[in-house]
mmCIF file of C-alpha atoms in Angstrom:
data_model
loop_
_atom_site.group_PDB
_atom_site.id
_atom_site.type_symbol
_atom_site.label_atom_id
_atom_site.label_comp_id
_atom_site.label_asym_id
_atom_site.label_seq_id
_atom_site.Cartn_x
_atom_site.Cartn_y
_atom_site.Cartn_z
ATOM 1 C CA UNK Z 1 0.083 0.146 -0.048
ATOM 2 C CA UNK Z 2 1.509 3.499 -0.984
ATOM 3 C CA UNK Z 3 2.131 5.907 1.802
ATOM 4 C CA UNK Z 4 3.833 9.164 2.045
ATOM 5 C CA UNK Z 5 7.424 8.752 2.681
ATOM 6 C CA UNK Z 6 11.024 8.935 1.460
ATOM 7 C CA UNK Z 7 14.702 8.709 1.900
ATOM 8 C CA UNK Z 8 16.505 5.415 2.019
ATOM 9 C CA UNK Z 9 15.173 2.231 1.953
ATOM 10 C CA UNK Z 10 13.948 1.445 5.815
ATOM 11 C CA UNK Z 11 14.151 4.906 6.946
ATOM 12 C CA UNK Z 12 10.574 5.082 8.048
ATOM 13 C CA UNK Z 13 9.961 1.622 9.035
ATOM 14 C CA UNK Z 14 8.114 1.221 12.476
ATOM 15 C CA UNK Z 15 7.224 -2.269 13.266
ATOM 16 C CA UNK Z 16 5.846 -4.515 16.502
ATOM 17 C CA UNK Z 17 8.558 -6.518 18.149
ATOM 18 C CA UNK Z 18 7.727 -10.257 19.072
ATOM 19 C CA UNK Z 19 7.493 -9.666 22.297
ATOM 20 C CA UNK Z 20 5.272 -6.619 21.887
ATOM 21 C CA UNK Z 21 3.152 -8.813 19.542
ATOM 22 C CA UNK Z 22 2.508 -11.672 22.405
ATOM 23 C CA UNK Z 23 1.496 -9.122 24.714
ATOM 24 C CA UNK Z 24 -1.089 -7.762 22.112
ATOM 25 C CA UNK Z 25 -2.487 -11.430 21.794
ATOM 26 C CA UNK Z 26 -2.665 -11.988 25.442
ATOM 27 C CA UNK Z 27 -4.495 -8.787 25.840
ATOM 28 C CA UNK Z 28 -7.050 -9.688 23.139
ATOM 29 C CA UNK Z 29 -7.377 -12.902 24.601
ATOM 30 C CA UNK Z 30 -8.553 -11.234 27.939
ATOM 31 C CA UNK Z 31 -10.394 -8.540 26.083
ATOM 32 C CA UNK Z 32 -12.477 -11.371 24.277
ATOM 33 C CA UNK Z 33 -13.321 -12.989 27.486
ATOM 34 C CA UNK Z 34 -14.172 -9.697 29.049
ATOM 35 C CA UNK Z 35 -16.476 -9.172 25.854
ATOM 36 C CA UNK Z 36 -18.181 -12.425 26.141
ATOM 37 C CA UNK Z 37 -19.291 -11.316 29.865
ATOM 38 C CA UNK Z 38 -20.622 -7.943 28.819
ATOM 39 C CA UNK Z 39 -22.267 -9.664 25.699
ATOM 40 C CA UNK Z 40 -23.948 -12.141 28.371
ATOM 41 C CA UNK Z 41 -25.084 -9.237 30.680
ATOM 42 C CA UNK Z 42 -26.336 -7.323 27.927
ATOM 43 C CA UNK Z 43 -28.861 -10.092 26.978
ATOM 44 C CA UNK Z 44 -30.268 -10.100 30.391
ATOM 45 C CA UNK Z 45 -31.471 -6.089 29.964
ATOM 46 C CA UNK Z 46 -35.161 -5.914 31.225
ATOM 47 C CA UNK Z 47 -36.878 -3.151 32.714
ATOM 48 C CA UNK Z 48 -38.347 -3.617 36.485
ATOM 49 C CA UNK Z 49 -41.712 -2.373 37.233
ATOM 50 C CA UNK Z 50 -41.568 1.006 39.114
ATOM 51 C CA UNK Z 51 -37.796 1.508 37.585
ATOM 52 C CA UNK Z 52 -37.052 5.244 36.074
ATOM 53 C CA UNK Z 53 -36.669 3.125 32.578
ATOM 54 C CA UNK Z 54 -40.019 1.712 32.955
ATOM 55 C CA UNK Z 55 -41.305 5.355 33.341
ATOM 56 C CA UNK Z 56 -39.124 6.502 30.492
ATOM 57 C CA UNK Z 57 -40.712 3.582 28.468
ATOM 58 C CA UNK Z 58 -44.168 4.979 29.481
ATOM 59 C CA UNK Z 59 -43.493 8.524 28.596
ATOM 60 C CA UNK Z 60 -42.213 7.822 24.887
ATOM 61 C CA UNK Z 61 -44.110 4.766 23.666
ATOM 62 C CA UNK Z 62 -43.367 5.437 20.053
ATOM 63 C CA UNK Z 63 -39.372 5.254 20.369
ATOM 64 C CA UNK Z 64 -38.651 5.117 23.989
ATOM 65 C CA UNK Z 65 -35.231 5.368 25.701
ATOM 66 C CA UNK Z 66 -34.889 1.953 26.956
ATOM 67 C CA UNK Z 67 -35.644 0.588 23.209
ATOM 68 C CA UNK Z 68 -32.911 3.273 21.622
ATOM 69 C CA UNK Z 69 -30.321 2.182 24.493
ATOM 70 C CA UNK Z 70 -30.886 -1.546 23.922
ATOM 71 C CA UNK Z 71 -30.567 -0.862 19.820
ATOM 72 C CA UNK Z 72 -27.580 1.081 20.095
ATOM 73 C CA UNK Z 73 -25.623 -1.458 22.574
ATOM 74 C CA UNK Z 74 -26.833 -4.185 20.398
ATOM 75 C CA UNK Z 75 -25.176 -2.473 17.269
ATOM 76 C CA UNK Z 76 -22.004 -1.762 19.437
ATOM 77 C CA UNK Z 77 -21.700 -5.629 20.543
ATOM 78 C CA UNK Z 78 -22.550 -6.895 17.021
ATOM 79 C CA UNK Z 79 -19.475 -4.972 15.522
ATOM 80 C CA UNK Z 80 -17.269 -5.982 18.561
ATOM 81 C CA UNK Z 81 -18.335 -9.712 17.951
ATOM 82 C CA UNK Z 82 -17.174 -9.177 14.221
ATOM 83 C CA UNK Z 83 -13.719 -7.813 15.539
ATOM 84 C CA UNK Z 84 -13.371 -10.981 17.724
ATOM 85 C CA UNK Z 85 -14.543 -13.622 14.957
ATOM 86 C CA UNK Z 86 -11.645 -12.027 12.666
ATOM 87 C CA UNK Z 87 -8.940 -12.756 15.215
ATOM 88 C CA UNK Z 88 -10.420 -15.992 16.902
ATOM 89 C CA UNK Z 89 -12.086 -17.873 13.797
ATOM 90 C CA UNK Z 90 -9.705 -16.530 11.142
ATOM 91 C CA UNK Z 91 -6.614 -15.772 12.694
ATOM 92 C CA UNK Z 92 -6.476 -12.547 10.648
ATOM 93 C CA UNK Z 93 -5.425 -9.154 11.711
ATOM 94 C CA UNK Z 94 -7.173 -6.665 9.440
ATOM 95 C CA UNK Z 95 -6.339 -3.077 10.632
ATOM 96 C CA UNK Z 96 -9.180 -1.127 8.354
ATOM 97 C CA UNK Z 97 -11.448 -3.453 9.316
ATOM 98 C CA UNK Z 98 -10.826 -3.786 13.169
ATOM 99 C CA UNK Z 99 -10.497 0.080 13.727
ATOM 100 C CA UNK Z 100 -14.175 0.221 11.368
ATOM 101 C CA UNK Z 101 -15.384 -1.887 13.452
ATOM 102 C CA UNK Z 102 -14.609 -0.292 16.940
ATOM 103 C CA UNK Z 103 -15.171 3.125 15.539
ATOM 104 C CA UNK Z 104 -19.059 1.974 15.062
ATOM 105 C CA UNK Z 105 -18.875 0.415 18.750
ATOM 106 C CA UNK Z 106 -17.629 3.870 20.094
ATOM 107 C CA UNK Z 107 -20.494 5.893 17.976
ATOM 108 C CA UNK Z 108 -23.537 3.579 19.131
ATOM 109 C CA UNK Z 109 -22.287 3.391 22.979
ATOM 110 C CA UNK Z 110 -21.844 7.217 23.154
ATOM 111 C CA UNK Z 111 -25.697 7.613 22.137
ATOM 112 C CA UNK Z 112 -26.760 5.020 24.658
ATOM 113 C CA UNK Z 113 -24.867 6.917 27.338
ATOM 114 C CA UNK Z 114 -25.849 10.310 25.825
ATOM 115 C CA UNK Z 115 -29.370 8.837 26.337
ATOM 116 C CA UNK Z 116 -29.310 7.283 29.528
ATOM 117 C CA UNK Z 117 -26.973 9.857 31.639
ATOM 118 C CA UNK Z 118 -29.447 12.792 32.087
ATOM 119 C CA UNK Z 119 -30.849 12.733 35.626
ATOM 120 C CA UNK Z 120 -34.020 14.489 34.470
ATOM 121 C CA UNK Z 121 -36.588 12.588 32.773
ATOM 122 C CA UNK Z 122 -37.942 15.419 30.711
ATOM 123 C CA UNK Z 123 -34.255 15.944 29.549
ATOM 124 C CA UNK Z 124 -33.909 11.957 28.454
ATOM 125 C CA UNK Z 125 -37.490 12.024 26.861
ATOM 126 C CA UNK Z 126 -36.407 15.101 24.519
ATOM 127 C CA UNK Z 127 -33.158 13.385 23.826
ATOM 128 C CA UNK Z 128 -34.968 10.216 22.578
ATOM 129 C CA UNK Z 129 -37.586 12.182 20.660
ATOM 130 C CA UNK Z 130 -35.229 14.220 19.071
ATOM 131 C CA UNK Z 131 -32.961 11.104 17.787
ATOM 132 C CA UNK Z 132 -36.326 9.316 16.690
ATOM 133 C CA UNK Z 133 -37.095 12.198 14.632
ATOM 134 C CA UNK Z 134 -33.629 12.379 12.933
ATOM 135 C CA UNK Z 135 -33.554 8.638 12.265
ATOM 136 C CA UNK Z 136 -36.847 8.732 10.522
ATOM 137 C CA UNK Z 137 -36.031 11.717 8.774
ATOM 138 C CA UNK Z 138 -32.954 9.967 7.129
ATOM 139 C CA UNK Z 139 -35.532 7.164 6.018
ATOM 140 C CA UNK Z 140 -37.762 10.075 4.750
ATOM 141 C CA UNK Z 141 -35.133 11.617 3.058
ATOM 142 C CA UNK Z 142 -34.115 8.552 1.088
ATOM 143 C CA UNK Z 143 -37.259 7.749 -0.106
ATOM 144 C CA UNK Z 144 -38.121 11.136 -1.009
ATOM 145 C CA UNK Z 145 -34.824 11.298 -3.128
ATOM 146 C CA UNK Z 146 -36.201 7.592 -4.712
ATOM 147 C CA UNK Z 147 -39.027 9.176 -5.751
ATOM 148 C CA UNK Z 148 -41.208 6.912 -3.468
ATOM 149 C CA UNK Z 149 -43.985 8.117 -1.397
ATOM 150 C CA UNK Z 150 -43.387 7.851 2.612
ATOM 151 C CA UNK Z 151 -47.009 8.093 4.090
ATOM 152 C CA UNK Z 152 -45.483 6.875 7.508
ATOM 153 C CA UNK Z 153 -43.486 10.076 7.799
ATOM 154 C CA UNK Z 154 -46.383 12.423 8.926
ATOM 155 C CA UNK Z 155 -47.726 9.550 11.251
ATOM 156 C CA UNK Z 156 -44.472 9.127 12.939
ATOM 157 C CA UNK Z 157 -43.865 13.277 13.381
ATOM 158 C CA UNK Z 158 -47.734 13.041 15.085
ATOM 159 C CA UNK Z 159 -46.697 10.204 17.151
ATOM 160 C CA UNK Z 160 -43.272 11.953 18.458
ATOM 161 C CA UNK Z 161 -45.384 15.211 19.144
ATOM 162 C CA UNK Z 162 -47.924 13.468 20.885
ATOM 163 C CA UNK Z 163 -45.310 11.934 23.029
ATOM 164 C CA UNK Z 164 -43.398 15.040 23.435
ATOM 165 C CA UNK Z 165 -46.904 17.022 24.392
ATOM 166 C CA UNK Z 166 -47.434 14.557 26.963
ATOM 167 C CA UNK Z 167 -44.841 15.923 29.312
ATOM 168 C CA UNK Z 168 -46.081 19.380 30.460
ATOM 169 C CA UNK Z 169 -42.427 20.619 30.465
ATOM 170 C CA UNK Z 170 -41.906 19.576 26.895
ATOM 171 C CA UNK Z 171 -45.069 21.309 25.039
ATOM 172 C CA UNK Z 172 -44.421 22.689 21.882
ATOM 173 C CA UNK Z 173 -40.548 22.048 22.015
ATOM 174 C CA UNK Z 174 -38.726 21.661 18.817
ATOM 175 C CA UNK Z 175 -37.670 18.512 17.978
ATOM 176 C CA UNK Z 176 -34.720 19.205 15.671
ATOM 177 C CA UNK Z 177 -32.001 19.496 15.598
ATOM 178 C CA UNK Z 178 -30.247 16.546 17.206
ATOM 179 C CA UNK Z 179 -27.056 16.843 18.985
ATOM 180 C CA UNK Z 180 -24.496 15.569 16.678
ATOM 181 C CA UNK Z 181 -22.031 12.358 17.277
ATOM 182 C CA UNK Z 182 -19.358 14.476 17.920
ATOM 183 C CA UNK Z 183 -20.729 16.443 20.529
ATOM 184 C CA UNK Z 184 -22.183 13.166 22.094
ATOM 185 C CA UNK Z 185 -18.696 11.911 22.384
ATOM 186 C CA UNK Z 186 -17.785 15.227 24.152
ATOM 187 C CA UNK Z 187 -20.421 15.195 26.181
ATOM 188 C CA UNK Z 188 -19.588 11.858 27.504
ATOM 189 C CA UNK Z 189 -15.876 12.334 27.972
ATOM 190 C CA UNK Z 190 -16.206 13.110 31.904
ATOM 191 C CA UNK Z 191 -17.599 9.697 32.536
ATOM 192 C CA UNK Z 192 -13.999 8.281 31.178
ATOM 193 C CA UNK Z 193 -11.174 10.070 32.860
ATOM 194 C CA UNK Z 194 -8.946 7.023 32.537
ATOM 195 C CA UNK Z 195 -8.968 6.437 29.026
ATOM 196 C CA UNK Z 196 -5.998 6.397 26.890
ATOM 197 C CA UNK Z 197 -7.627 8.709 24.442
ATOM 198 C CA UNK Z 198 -10.744 10.704 24.833
ATOM 199 C CA UNK Z 199 -13.797 8.872 23.561
ATOM 200 C CA UNK Z 200 -13.868 11.705 20.513
ATOM 201 C CA UNK Z 201 -10.268 11.169 19.852
ATOM 202 C CA UNK Z 202 -10.758 7.565 19.721
ATOM 203 C CA UNK Z 203 -13.811 7.688 17.333
ATOM 204 C CA UNK Z 204 -11.635 10.312 15.209
ATOM 205 C CA UNK Z 205 -8.752 8.203 14.831
ATOM 206 C CA UNK Z 206 -10.503 5.047 14.071
ATOM 207 C CA UNK Z 207 -12.626 7.080 11.502
ATOM 208 C CA UNK Z 208 -9.474 8.237 9.791
ATOM 209 C CA UNK Z 209 -8.898 4.478 9.344
ATOM 210 C CA UNK Z 210 -12.270 3.699 8.110
ATOM 211 C CA UNK Z 211 -12.229 6.601 5.680
ATOM 212 C CA UNK Z 212 -8.558 5.891 4.355
ATOM 213 C CA UNK Z 213 -6.910 8.991 5.695
ATOM 214 C CA UNK Z 214 -3.001 8.328 4.689
ATOM 215 C CA UNK Z 215 -2.037 10.696 7.405
ATOM 216 C CA UNK Z 216 -3.938 8.618 10.243
ATOM 217 C CA UNK Z 217 -2.337 5.429 8.774
ATOM 218 C CA UNK Z 218 1.202 6.921 9.312
ATOM 219 C CA UNK Z 219 0.007 7.693 12.965
ATOM 220 C CA UNK Z 220 -1.539 4.111 13.603
ATOM 221 C CA UNK Z 221 0.051 1.497 11.704
ATOM 222 C CA UNK Z 222 3.256 0.213 11.856
ATOM 223 C CA UNK Z 223 4.937 -0.276 8.293
ATOM 224 C CA UNK Z 224 8.133 -1.564 6.491
ATOM 225 C CA UNK Z 225 9.369 0.252 3.308
ATOM 226 C CA UNK Z 226 9.110 -2.012 0.184
ATOM 227 C CA UNK Z 227 11.631 -1.083 -2.676
ATOM 228 C CA UNK Z 228 13.477 2.193 -3.068
ATOM 229 C CA UNK Z 229 11.841 5.570 -2.614
ATOM 230 C CA UNK Z 230 11.068 7.867 -5.854
ATOM 231 C CA UNK Z 231 10.480 11.167 -6.105
ATOM 232 C CA UNK Z 232 9.926 11.852 -2.298
ATOM 233 C CA UNK Z 233 7.567 8.803 -1.664
ATOM 234 C CA UNK Z 234 8.008 4.762 -1.090
ATOM 235 C CA UNK Z 235 5.493 1.941 -0.822
ATOM 236 C CA UNK Z 236 5.270 0.511 2.225
ATOM 237 C CA UNK Z 237 3.623 -2.907 3.661
ATOM 238 C CA UNK Z 238 1.556 -1.756 6.390
ATOM 239 C CA UNK Z 239 0.136 -3.912 9.461
ATOM 240 C CA UNK Z 240 -1.112 -3.168 12.788
ATOM 241 C CA UNK Z 241 0.192 -3.522 16.541
ATOM 242 C CA UNK Z 242 -1.877 -6.006 18.035
ATOM 243 C CA UNK Z 243 -1.374 -3.943 21.592
ATOM 244 C CA UNK Z 244 -2.809 -0.919 20.041
ATOM 245 C CA UNK Z 245 -6.125 -2.861 18.579
ATOM 246 C CA UNK Z 246 -6.126 -4.408 21.777
ATOM 247 C CA UNK Z 247 -6.086 -0.814 23.462
ATOM 248 C CA UNK Z 248 -8.628 0.189 21.290
ATOM 249 C CA UNK Z 249 -11.075 -2.700 21.655
ATOM 250 C CA UNK Z 250 -10.794 -2.487 25.561
ATOM 251 C CA UNK Z 251 -11.905 0.944 25.318
ATOM 252 C CA UNK Z 252 -15.256 0.152 23.357
ATOM 253 C CA UNK Z 253 -15.707 -2.269 26.101
ATOM 254 C CA UNK Z 254 -15.072 0.265 28.998
ATOM 255 C CA UNK Z 255 -17.637 2.575 27.223
ATOM 256 C CA UNK Z 256 -20.280 -0.608 26.913
ATOM 257 C CA UNK Z 257 -19.846 -1.363 30.743
ATOM 258 C CA UNK Z 258 -20.498 2.068 31.869
ATOM 259 C CA UNK Z 259 -23.667 2.193 29.956
ATOM 260 C CA UNK Z 260 -24.753 -1.286 31.227
ATOM 261 C CA UNK Z 261 -23.942 0.296 34.769
ATOM 262 C CA UNK Z 262 -25.903 3.382 33.927
ATOM 263 C CA UNK Z 263 -28.600 1.020 32.928
ATOM 264 C CA UNK Z 264 -28.580 -0.886 35.953
ATOM 265 C CA UNK Z 265 -28.787 2.587 38.041
ATOM 266 C CA UNK Z 266 -31.725 3.685 36.098
ATOM 267 C CA UNK Z 267 -33.524 0.283 36.699
ATOM 268 C CA UNK Z 268 -33.686 0.300 40.495
ATOM 269 C CA UNK Z 269 -37.473 0.394 41.258
ATOM 270 C CA UNK Z 270 -36.299 2.478 44.384
ATOM 271 C CA UNK Z 271 -34.909 5.257 42.177
ATOM 272 C CA UNK Z 272 -36.974 8.623 42.544
ATOM 273 C CA UNK Z 273 -37.884 9.773 38.878
#
């Protein structure tokens, strides 16, 4: 794969040592065991009568906070499962695929945390309504540009407005725009003071890999120059440090675990709401 570079052969080489590779494989094995435990925990996500979550669901029957949270965590866990399969079943290390998969996990889990984190039900409800409207708007936009009728659009808006106006503090509040993914990642950052990068930086760097950003490849990937440099550039064989991808995978697990903990806190029947 071509990458910016130059100079004599090997000048810009950077490769993981066998010792570090073995540490990375051990770290991934521990992370995969942790993933299994979190996935099993997510499978048991139910709502308890009298809990704050149950109240959130009653307040937004069209597209509730709990339903959106479970969907978001399901997406995150599905992508991480794909990451795990690549390594454990295929024995492969595919850096662009793996960074793309964790990127989706960061984005989906950030949305779940953003929905759950407000202490005010009105704020949780408003966020869920805005997100539901934006999700449905994207479907409407696709159908409209495809020249297709979308009779469900007006029905969806009516249902969302009905749920909104059922909350005295939210009557007539605008349901657009919704906070961007970038801003959601910024907002949840205080929950993760010990991550090696902020949630936003994790998402941005893995997004760079997903989008073929050459500069991000040089930052994150190990490389070995192939052939002589010509006209200020060279070709490189690129690989990834297993310790790096293990760190990115584990950061996604940290975020999922925090979301599951927050779900449990909101799921206590004795919680005031």
